[in-house]
């Protein structure tokens, strides 16, 4: 509107108001908001609003007159914003001023005879409050009045006041509400109502102050401080999100209520006061700790808005004076909670002492090239609105959207109605309000809905309260900050117990040697092993049993027994499996020695795994006559060498002995990618449990046939061999030298029911089978060993339409496979599930300090249960580091692999 008289649009009783018009520059903070509005016009993320139900009889005309006086009092409420050749500028309207509209909307048709329906109030008030503002046209303040009629009773009212952030901040909201209430009291003639005092400053004074600071030595001093303080600070906060971050930052708002109980708030006040800190610093320390636990970052930056009202005369001014300062949180060196509080106090004090430098200019100078997907310098913020005088605590609570807060409004009372968040400026922010020294702390947990789902935000807010409760507990400051409780007990129980409720004792597993012996006795004539896919050597269960028994007798004659380590150096043939079973039958443990490995690697395995056993138990090596020359030159002094072959058909075999779960079953060396290879010592009990878990999870049957594609030096070879073999089915050994013949494998697959391969090999198999036409004979396809690409999972479903695809996960230290996931083809492509624990296995996600992490937060996988290996051969320090005591007994293996829980309990 263009009217010389503001009141002309405000209804009866208005008065003429004329003030000089002014054209002013913008502060750096206002410039940033103006440019953001140009990028996204009408973005509700930059609207401040409050709503309340009126308790008492509202005089709407008096409110209109009070609103007109409010606009006349505060130039910011008459400002409009424009662009031009010289940049953006603002105009505080005077004689040609903009008018404030206060429409009265009759809701008798919308709320049926029930003025207590807060939901209807909120929805309508939110629509009015968060309607877009036009910065160029104005006005940038909106006051809406709603009315509903009760059944036969008087009308009741509700108010919504909203203002664009470019002309106000949350401090301004408190000023506006107080001033409007005082002006309303004057309009209705309330006894004792006094005129408002003159303002001590105006917008021009704010601009002059900023320009003078930046042009002088103080501005240079502040810049040098911030340049140094943020020189090596991280620019991003890597919060785990539920969805990939959009390429351009969005502002979709999510919010939930947050409350810290009065007793916890009181304890925090005492604690921080004793340590020379403020309550805000204690809350900030808890927030930093939460972010660190969620991200794994030891240094992070949190935005901490300051009022910007550095002089007393600015206290009553309405304007965008708030200036956020970046505070660097430092959790390096595993600090105690007391040390963290001390660091937070010092960092916050230093930041607040240098708050005069405009944040928008700081971001511009430090980040000339912005990441459009994130807010600059920090992506999380914390605000504490604190009432300093009577009534301000209630206004502070109103500012953070608390429901039911009552505050005086002239002769009336306003009772707050919480409005939904219109938009958010950061990935995550927490808005807190302290209403009094003895009260609790209320607030809002605000989050970007394009990044986080509501259940995730709900958990995060709860974890924040848990950490603050732990920080306020007696003796907490002496504890490691990393040990303060993140999880409430029900959540902890779900993570550690409910989602691991697969106790191993239910399996009652027999050990692998005994299970093979029993199967051989039941089906001696059935085909057990095929060496070569097409017309290769076929051994029945009885033949395999007799050969392994004769080899076991010879090994026993050499003294091989429990804890003896026996090298197994055979080409992929029936001799390889005969040697494995024969070593177990003699009571020993096998160490696979692939003849294709370089001499240096074989020599290391022999010296470390076999020769190191001399003096403890006899060491031996099982090989083939054809490999005699290959072994020449290897350090086999003191190791008895036995050649296995056709000559083994003579004599009686050694009977299978008693079960000894604690005996060593095999040694397998790690790859050595993180240092020298280590021999993992796996017991018969470890292996027996895992094999029983495979049977329970995957249901191997006597009709199953499975190709063995893994080298014997990988433990998944035992999955491919013994999975079908111990169920009465058959295994097919494929030659791997020089490489696997993928075409031969594809030709043989119609005779198979099961298939396992690592992702790289599975891709080759899928491509080859696809060229031949889909294969429908397989009932289950297993893939694992590395992260499995989503496109491979999709192609497996098309290539093997009758098969269930299962992703496997497990390190050697956890005995072959610890978790499995049967593919859900509707899963988003960005997911990489490794599934749920197998029966008897415990899978936990923990932080570097060993604390369990909640759903969605990445951490290290710890494996527990009977499958956890004995440890690393001859490396007690490394064993103690990676194999740690578990809560309630037993041990957990720290895998070093990163994962997170999905909401349904699966690992991703």
PDB file of C-alpha atoms in Angstrom, residues 466-675:
ATOM      1  CA  UNK A 466      20.858 -38.579  28.045  1.00  0.00           C
ATOM      2  CA  UNK A 467      24.306 -37.017  27.661  1.00  0.00           C
ATOM      3  CA  UNK A 468      23.312 -33.918  29.599  1.00  0.00           C
ATOM      4  CA  UNK A 469      21.839 -36.090  32.339  1.00  0.00           C
ATOM      5  CA  UNK A 470      25.082 -38.050  32.477  1.00  0.00           C
ATOM      6  CA  UNK A 471      27.147 -34.858  32.517  1.00  0.00           C
ATOM      7  CA  UNK A 472      25.122 -33.529  35.458  1.00  0.00           C
ATOM      8  CA  UNK A 473      25.465 -36.740  37.479  1.00  0.00           C
ATOM      9  CA  UNK A 474      27.718 -36.765  40.589  1.00  0.00           C
ATOM     10  CA  UNK A 475      31.313 -37.577  39.715  1.00  0.00           C
ATOM     11  CA  UNK A 476      30.720 -37.270  35.980  1.00  0.00           C
ATOM     12  CA  UNK A 477      33.462 -34.722  35.375  1.00  0.00           C
ATOM     13  CA  UNK A 478      36.130 -37.266  36.343  1.00  0.00           C
ATOM     14  CA  UNK A 479      34.848 -39.798  33.804  1.00  0.00           C
ATOM     15  CA  UNK A 480      35.941 -40.040  30.196  1.00  0.00           C
ATOM     16  CA  UNK A 481      33.601 -37.918  28.113  1.00  0.00           C
ATOM     17  CA  UNK A 482      33.331 -40.857  25.707  1.00  0.00           C
ATOM     18  CA  UNK A 483      31.839 -42.964  28.528  1.00  0.00           C
ATOM     19  CA  UNK A 484      28.943 -40.661  29.348  1.00  0.00           C
ATOM     20  CA  UNK A 485      25.704 -42.550  28.566  1.00  0.00           C
ATOM     21  CA  UNK A 486      24.320 -41.916  25.116  1.00  0.00           C
ATOM     22  CA  UNK A 487      21.664 -44.636  25.218  1.00  0.00           C
ATOM     23  CA  UNK A 488      18.759 -45.131  27.558  1.00  0.00           C
ATOM     24  CA  UNK A 489      18.470 -48.658  28.919  1.00  0.00           C
ATOM     25  CA  UNK A 490      15.576 -49.821  26.655  1.00  0.00           C
ATOM     26  CA  UNK A 491      17.496 -48.771  23.544  1.00  0.00           C
ATOM     27  CA  UNK A 492      20.688 -50.350  24.819  1.00  0.00           C
ATOM     28  CA  UNK A 493      18.836 -53.605  25.469  1.00  0.00           C
ATOM     29  CA  UNK A 494      17.371 -53.592  21.971  1.00  0.00           C
ATOM     30  CA  UNK A 495      20.752 -53.005  20.326  1.00  0.00           C
ATOM     31  CA  UNK A 496      22.737 -55.495  22.366  1.00  0.00           C
ATOM     32  CA  UNK A 497      20.162 -58.133  23.272  1.00  0.00           C
ATOM     33  CA  UNK A 498      16.976 -58.096  21.217  1.00  0.00           C
ATOM     34  CA  UNK A 499      18.722 -57.770  17.856  1.00  0.00           C
ATOM     35  CA  UNK A 500      21.256 -60.400  18.921  1.00  0.00           C
ATOM     36  CA  UNK A 501      18.730 -62.786  20.437  1.00  0.00           C
ATOM     37  CA  UNK A 502      20.194 -65.853  18.742  1.00  0.00           C
ATOM     38  CA  UNK A 503      21.979 -67.790  21.505  1.00  0.00           C
ATOM     39  CA  UNK A 504      24.428 -70.390  20.240  1.00  0.00           C
ATOM     40  CA  UNK A 505      23.472 -73.043  22.752  1.00  0.00           C
ATOM     41  CA  UNK A 506      20.196 -73.552  20.885  1.00  0.00           C
ATOM     42  CA  UNK A 507      22.210 -74.921  17.963  1.00  0.00           C
ATOM     43  CA  UNK A 508      23.882 -77.716  19.973  1.00  0.00           C
ATOM     44  CA  UNK A 509      26.459 -78.081  17.198  1.00  0.00           C
ATOM     45  CA  UNK A 510      28.488 -81.205  16.577  1.00  0.00           C
ATOM     46  CA  UNK A 511      32.058 -80.598  15.477  1.00  0.00           C
ATOM     47  CA  UNK A 512      32.930 -80.820  11.784  1.00  0.00           C
ATOM     48  CA  UNK A 513      34.963 -84.081  11.963  1.00  0.00           C
ATOM     49  CA  UNK A 514      32.182 -85.870  13.847  1.00  0.00           C
ATOM     50  CA  UNK A 515      29.496 -84.600  11.466  1.00  0.00           C
ATOM     51  CA  UNK A 516      31.456 -85.839   8.446  1.00  0.00           C
ATOM     52  CA  UNK A 517      32.023 -89.245  10.048  1.00  0.00           C
ATOM     53  CA  UNK A 518      28.329 -89.616  10.790  1.00  0.00           C
ATOM     54  CA  UNK A 519      27.344 -88.575   7.261  1.00  0.00           C
ATOM     55  CA  UNK A 520      29.847 -91.005   5.737  1.00  0.00           C
ATOM     56  CA  UNK A 521      28.378 -93.801   7.859  1.00  0.00           C
ATOM     57  CA  UNK A 522      24.851 -92.940   6.680  1.00  0.00           C
ATOM     58  CA  UNK A 523      25.540 -92.529   2.944  1.00  0.00           C
ATOM     59  CA  UNK A 524      28.882 -94.190   2.121  1.00  0.00           C
ATOM     60  CA  UNK A 525      28.045 -94.641  -1.560  1.00  0.00           C
ATOM     61  CA  UNK A 526      26.755 -91.130  -2.233  1.00  0.00           C
ATOM     62  CA  UNK A 527      28.955 -88.804  -4.266  1.00  0.00           C
ATOM     63  CA  UNK A 528      30.645 -86.319  -1.939  1.00  0.00           C
ATOM     64  CA  UNK A 529      33.340 -84.643  -3.997  1.00  0.00           C
ATOM     65  CA  UNK A 530      33.929 -83.926  -7.671  1.00  0.00           C
ATOM     66  CA  UNK A 531      37.391 -82.708  -8.616  1.00  0.00           C
ATOM     67  CA  UNK A 532      36.729 -80.865 -11.893  1.00  0.00           C
ATOM     68  CA  UNK A 533      33.263 -79.931 -13.179  1.00  0.00           C
ATOM     69  CA  UNK A 534      32.928 -82.064 -16.322  1.00  0.00           C
ATOM     70  CA  UNK A 535      33.756 -85.731 -15.930  1.00  0.00           C
ATOM     71  CA  UNK A 536      36.344 -85.119 -13.208  1.00  0.00           C
ATOM     72  CA  UNK A 537      37.346 -87.436 -10.385  1.00  0.00           C
ATOM     73  CA  UNK A 538      34.381 -88.349  -8.178  1.00  0.00           C
ATOM     74  CA  UNK A 539      34.801 -89.540  -4.602  1.00  0.00           C
ATOM     75  CA  UNK A 540      32.019 -91.022  -2.539  1.00  0.00           C
ATOM     76  CA  UNK A 541      31.636 -90.327   1.140  1.00  0.00           C
ATOM     77  CA  UNK A 542      33.006 -93.803   1.902  1.00  0.00           C
ATOM     78  CA  UNK A 543      36.098 -93.300  -0.288  1.00  0.00           C
ATOM     79  CA  UNK A 544      36.802 -89.895   1.221  1.00  0.00           C
ATOM     80  CA  UNK A 545      36.381 -91.365   4.682  1.00  0.00           C
ATOM     81  CA  UNK A 546      38.804 -94.272   3.978  1.00  0.00           C
ATOM     82  CA  UNK A 547      41.475 -92.045   2.393  1.00  0.00           C
ATOM     83  CA  UNK A 548      41.370 -89.527   5.210  1.00  0.00           C
ATOM     84  CA  UNK A 549      41.558 -92.365   7.782  1.00  0.00           C
ATOM     85  CA  UNK A 550      44.731 -93.822   6.244  1.00  0.00           C
ATOM     86  CA  UNK A 551      46.381 -90.406   6.081  1.00  0.00           C
ATOM     87  CA  UNK A 552      45.378 -89.758   9.700  1.00  0.00           C
ATOM     88  CA  UNK A 553      47.050 -93.034  10.776  1.00  0.00           C
ATOM     89  CA  UNK A 554      50.338 -91.996   9.171  1.00  0.00           C
ATOM     90  CA  UNK A 555      50.150 -88.549  10.750  1.00  0.00           C
ATOM     91  CA  UNK A 556      49.443 -90.041  14.158  1.00  0.00           C
ATOM     92  CA  UNK A 557      52.470 -92.295  13.797  1.00  0.00           C
ATOM     93  CA  UNK A 558      54.534 -89.102  13.389  1.00  0.00           C
ATOM     94  CA  UNK A 559      53.114 -87.807  16.661  1.00  0.00           C
ATOM     95  CA  UNK A 560      50.502 -85.465  15.237  1.00  0.00           C
ATOM     96  CA  UNK A 561      47.715 -84.838  17.743  1.00  0.00           C
ATOM     97  CA  UNK A 562      45.861 -82.001  19.441  1.00  0.00           C
ATOM     98  CA  UNK A 563      47.444 -78.595  18.804  1.00  0.00           C
ATOM     99  CA  UNK A 564      49.826 -80.004  16.182  1.00  0.00           C
ATOM    100  CA  UNK A 565      50.101 -77.692  13.170  1.00  0.00           C
ATOM    101  CA  UNK A 566      50.212 -79.433   9.817  1.00  0.00           C
ATOM    102  CA  UNK A 567      50.924 -77.649   6.572  1.00  0.00           C
ATOM    103  CA  UNK A 568      48.639 -78.566   3.678  1.00  0.00           C
ATOM    104  CA  UNK A 569      50.278 -77.949   0.299  1.00  0.00           C
ATOM    105  CA  UNK A 570      48.189 -79.569  -2.450  1.00  0.00           C
ATOM    106  CA  UNK A 571      46.792 -78.621  -5.814  1.00  0.00           C
ATOM    107  CA  UNK A 572      42.997 -78.353  -6.025  1.00  0.00           C
ATOM    108  CA  UNK A 573      42.133 -82.021  -6.190  1.00  0.00           C
ATOM    109  CA  UNK A 574      40.693 -84.776  -4.055  1.00  0.00           C
ATOM    110  CA  UNK A 575      44.051 -84.842  -2.256  1.00  0.00           C
ATOM    111  CA  UNK A 576      43.377 -81.369  -0.879  1.00  0.00           C
ATOM    112  CA  UNK A 577      40.156 -82.460   0.832  1.00  0.00           C
ATOM    113  CA  UNK A 578      41.674 -85.803   1.879  1.00  0.00           C
ATOM    114  CA  UNK A 579      44.516 -83.909   3.523  1.00  0.00           C
ATOM    115  CA  UNK A 580      42.195 -81.525   5.350  1.00  0.00           C
ATOM    116  CA  UNK A 581      40.011 -84.306   6.756  1.00  0.00           C
ATOM    117  CA  UNK A 582      43.006 -86.514   7.538  1.00  0.00           C
ATOM    118  CA  UNK A 583      44.688 -83.778   9.569  1.00  0.00           C
ATOM    119  CA  UNK A 584      41.513 -83.240  11.590  1.00  0.00           C
ATOM    120  CA  UNK A 585      41.090 -86.984  12.063  1.00  0.00           C
ATOM    121  CA  UNK A 586      44.577 -87.160  13.549  1.00  0.00           C
ATOM    122  CA  UNK A 587      43.636 -84.372  15.942  1.00  0.00           C
ATOM    123  CA  UNK A 588      45.769 -81.683  14.311  1.00  0.00           C
ATOM    124  CA  UNK A 589      45.142 -78.307  12.743  1.00  0.00           C
ATOM    125  CA  UNK A 590      45.850 -77.483   9.124  1.00  0.00           C
ATOM    126  CA  UNK A 591      47.671 -74.502   7.660  1.00  0.00           C
ATOM    127  CA  UNK A 592      46.927 -74.093   3.921  1.00  0.00           C
ATOM    128  CA  UNK A 593      50.073 -73.483   1.840  1.00  0.00           C
ATOM    129  CA  UNK A 594      49.032 -72.567  -1.699  1.00  0.00           C
ATOM    130  CA  UNK A 595      51.755 -73.856  -4.057  1.00  0.00           C
ATOM    131  CA  UNK A 596      51.088 -70.873  -6.315  1.00  0.00           C
ATOM    132  CA  UNK A 597      52.350 -68.380  -3.714  1.00  0.00           C
ATOM    133  CA  UNK A 598      55.844 -66.891  -3.960  1.00  0.00           C
ATOM    134  CA  UNK A 599      58.657 -68.593  -2.040  1.00  0.00           C
ATOM    135  CA  UNK A 600      59.003 -65.640   0.319  1.00  0.00           C
ATOM    136  CA  UNK A 601      55.375 -65.829   1.421  1.00  0.00           C
ATOM    137  CA  UNK A 602      55.438 -69.637   1.787  1.00  0.00           C
ATOM    138  CA  UNK A 603      58.676 -69.419   3.772  1.00  0.00           C
ATOM    139  CA  UNK A 604      57.116 -66.878   6.144  1.00  0.00           C
ATOM    140  CA  UNK A 605      54.075 -69.109   6.723  1.00  0.00           C
ATOM    141  CA  UNK A 606      56.257 -72.151   7.383  1.00  0.00           C
ATOM    142  CA  UNK A 607      58.624 -70.345   9.742  1.00  0.00           C
ATOM    143  CA  UNK A 608      55.856 -68.549  11.619  1.00  0.00           C
ATOM    144  CA  UNK A 609      53.117 -71.184  11.553  1.00  0.00           C
ATOM    145  CA  UNK A 610      54.955 -74.513  11.549  1.00  0.00           C
ATOM    146  CA  UNK A 611      58.519 -74.088  12.796  1.00  0.00           C
ATOM    147  CA  UNK A 612      57.308 -71.912  15.616  1.00  0.00           C
ATOM    148  CA  UNK A 613      55.478 -74.959  16.975  1.00  0.00           C
ATOM    149  CA  UNK A 614      58.553 -77.145  17.318  1.00  0.00           C
ATOM    150  CA  UNK A 615      59.084 -77.991  20.946  1.00  0.00           C
ATOM    151  CA  UNK A 616      55.388 -77.556  21.683  1.00  0.00           C
ATOM    152  CA  UNK A 617      53.875 -80.189  19.385  1.00  0.00           C
ATOM    153  CA  UNK A 618      55.158 -82.016  16.300  1.00  0.00           C
ATOM    154  CA  UNK A 619      54.834 -80.182  13.012  1.00  0.00           C
ATOM    155  CA  UNK A 620      54.233 -81.868   9.689  1.00  0.00           C
ATOM    156  CA  UNK A 621      53.420 -81.037   6.082  1.00  0.00           C
ATOM    157  CA  UNK A 622      51.045 -82.909   3.779  1.00  0.00           C
ATOM    158  CA  UNK A 623      51.736 -82.523   0.063  1.00  0.00           C
ATOM    159  CA  UNK A 624      51.658 -84.396  -3.267  1.00  0.00           C
ATOM    160  CA  UNK A 625      54.488 -86.150  -5.137  1.00  0.00           C
ATOM    161  CA  UNK A 626      54.133 -83.718  -8.028  1.00  0.00           C
ATOM    162  CA  UNK A 627      54.986 -80.813  -5.724  1.00  0.00           C
ATOM    163  CA  UNK A 628      58.259 -82.286  -4.414  1.00  0.00           C
ATOM    164  CA  UNK A 629      60.359 -79.974  -6.589  1.00  0.00           C
ATOM    165  CA  UNK A 630      58.155 -76.986  -5.702  1.00  0.00           C
ATOM    166  CA  UNK A 631      58.992 -77.417  -2.018  1.00  0.00           C
ATOM    167  CA  UNK A 632      62.740 -77.615  -2.556  1.00  0.00           C
ATOM    168  CA  UNK A 633      64.473 -74.655  -1.014  1.00  0.00           C
ATOM    169  CA  UNK A 634      61.733 -73.899   1.492  1.00  0.00           C
ATOM    170  CA  UNK A 635      62.702 -73.915   5.208  1.00  0.00           C
ATOM    171  CA  UNK A 636      61.281 -77.342   6.087  1.00  0.00           C
ATOM    172  CA  UNK A 637      64.032 -78.467   8.454  1.00  0.00           C
ATOM    173  CA  UNK A 638      62.439 -80.280  11.377  1.00  0.00           C
ATOM    174  CA  UNK A 639      59.079 -80.618   9.630  1.00  0.00           C
ATOM    175  CA  UNK A 640      57.956 -84.130   8.698  1.00  0.00           C
ATOM    176  CA  UNK A 641      56.702 -84.269   5.088  1.00  0.00           C
ATOM    177  CA  UNK A 642      54.029 -86.755   4.020  1.00  0.00           C
ATOM    178  CA  UNK A 643      52.926 -87.208   0.423  1.00  0.00           C
ATOM    179  CA  UNK A 644      49.311 -88.100  -0.106  1.00  0.00           C
ATOM    180  CA  UNK A 645      48.185 -89.990  -3.234  1.00  0.00           C
ATOM    181  CA  UNK A 646      47.131 -93.350  -4.650  1.00  0.00           C
ATOM    182  CA  UNK A 647      49.434 -95.234  -2.294  1.00  0.00           C
ATOM    183  CA  UNK A 648      47.088 -94.263   0.493  1.00  0.00           C
ATOM    184  CA  UNK A 649      44.714 -97.047  -0.569  1.00  0.00           C
ATOM    185  CA  UNK A 650      46.557 -99.604   1.568  1.00  0.00           C
ATOM    186  CA  UNK A 651      45.998-100.375   5.258  1.00  0.00           C
ATOM    187  CA  UNK A 652      43.473 -99.541   7.947  1.00  0.00           C
ATOM    188  CA  UNK A 653      42.458 -96.032   8.756  1.00  0.00           C
ATOM    189  CA  UNK A 654      42.607 -94.228  12.081  1.00  0.00           C
ATOM    190  CA  UNK A 655      39.230 -94.153  13.824  1.00  0.00           C
ATOM    191  CA  UNK A 656      37.658 -90.770  14.440  1.00  0.00           C
ATOM    192  CA  UNK A 657      38.534 -89.582  17.944  1.00  0.00           C
ATOM    193  CA  UNK A 658      36.584 -87.798  20.638  1.00  0.00           C
ATOM    194  CA  UNK A 659      35.279 -84.283  20.164  1.00  0.00           C
ATOM    195  CA  UNK A 660      37.501 -81.584  21.643  1.00  0.00           C
ATOM    196  CA  UNK A 661      35.950 -78.154  20.990  1.00  0.00           C
ATOM    197  CA  UNK A 662      38.932 -76.255  22.353  1.00  0.00           C
ATOM    198  CA  UNK A 663      41.475 -77.841  19.995  1.00  0.00           C
ATOM    199  CA  UNK A 664      42.923 -75.851  17.151  1.00  0.00           C
ATOM    200  CA  UNK A 665      41.200 -76.555  13.808  1.00  0.00           C
ATOM    201  CA  UNK A 666      43.184 -74.407  11.396  1.00  0.00           C
ATOM    202  CA  UNK A 667      45.446 -71.400  10.966  1.00  0.00           C
ATOM    203  CA  UNK A 668      44.674 -68.852   8.272  1.00  0.00           C
ATOM    204  CA  UNK A 669      46.811 -65.835   7.574  1.00  0.00           C
ATOM    205  CA  UNK A 670      45.391 -62.378   7.087  1.00  0.00           C
ATOM    206  CA  UNK A 671      46.303 -60.537   3.899  1.00  0.00           C
ATOM    207  CA  UNK A 672      48.843 -58.289   5.567  1.00  0.00           C
ATOM    208  CA  UNK A 673      47.432 -55.130   3.984  1.00  0.00           C
ATOM    209  CA  UNK A 674      47.689 -53.361   7.379  1.00  0.00           C
ATOM    210  CA  UNK A 675      51.116 -54.785   8.244  1.00  0.00           C
TER     211      UNK A 675
END
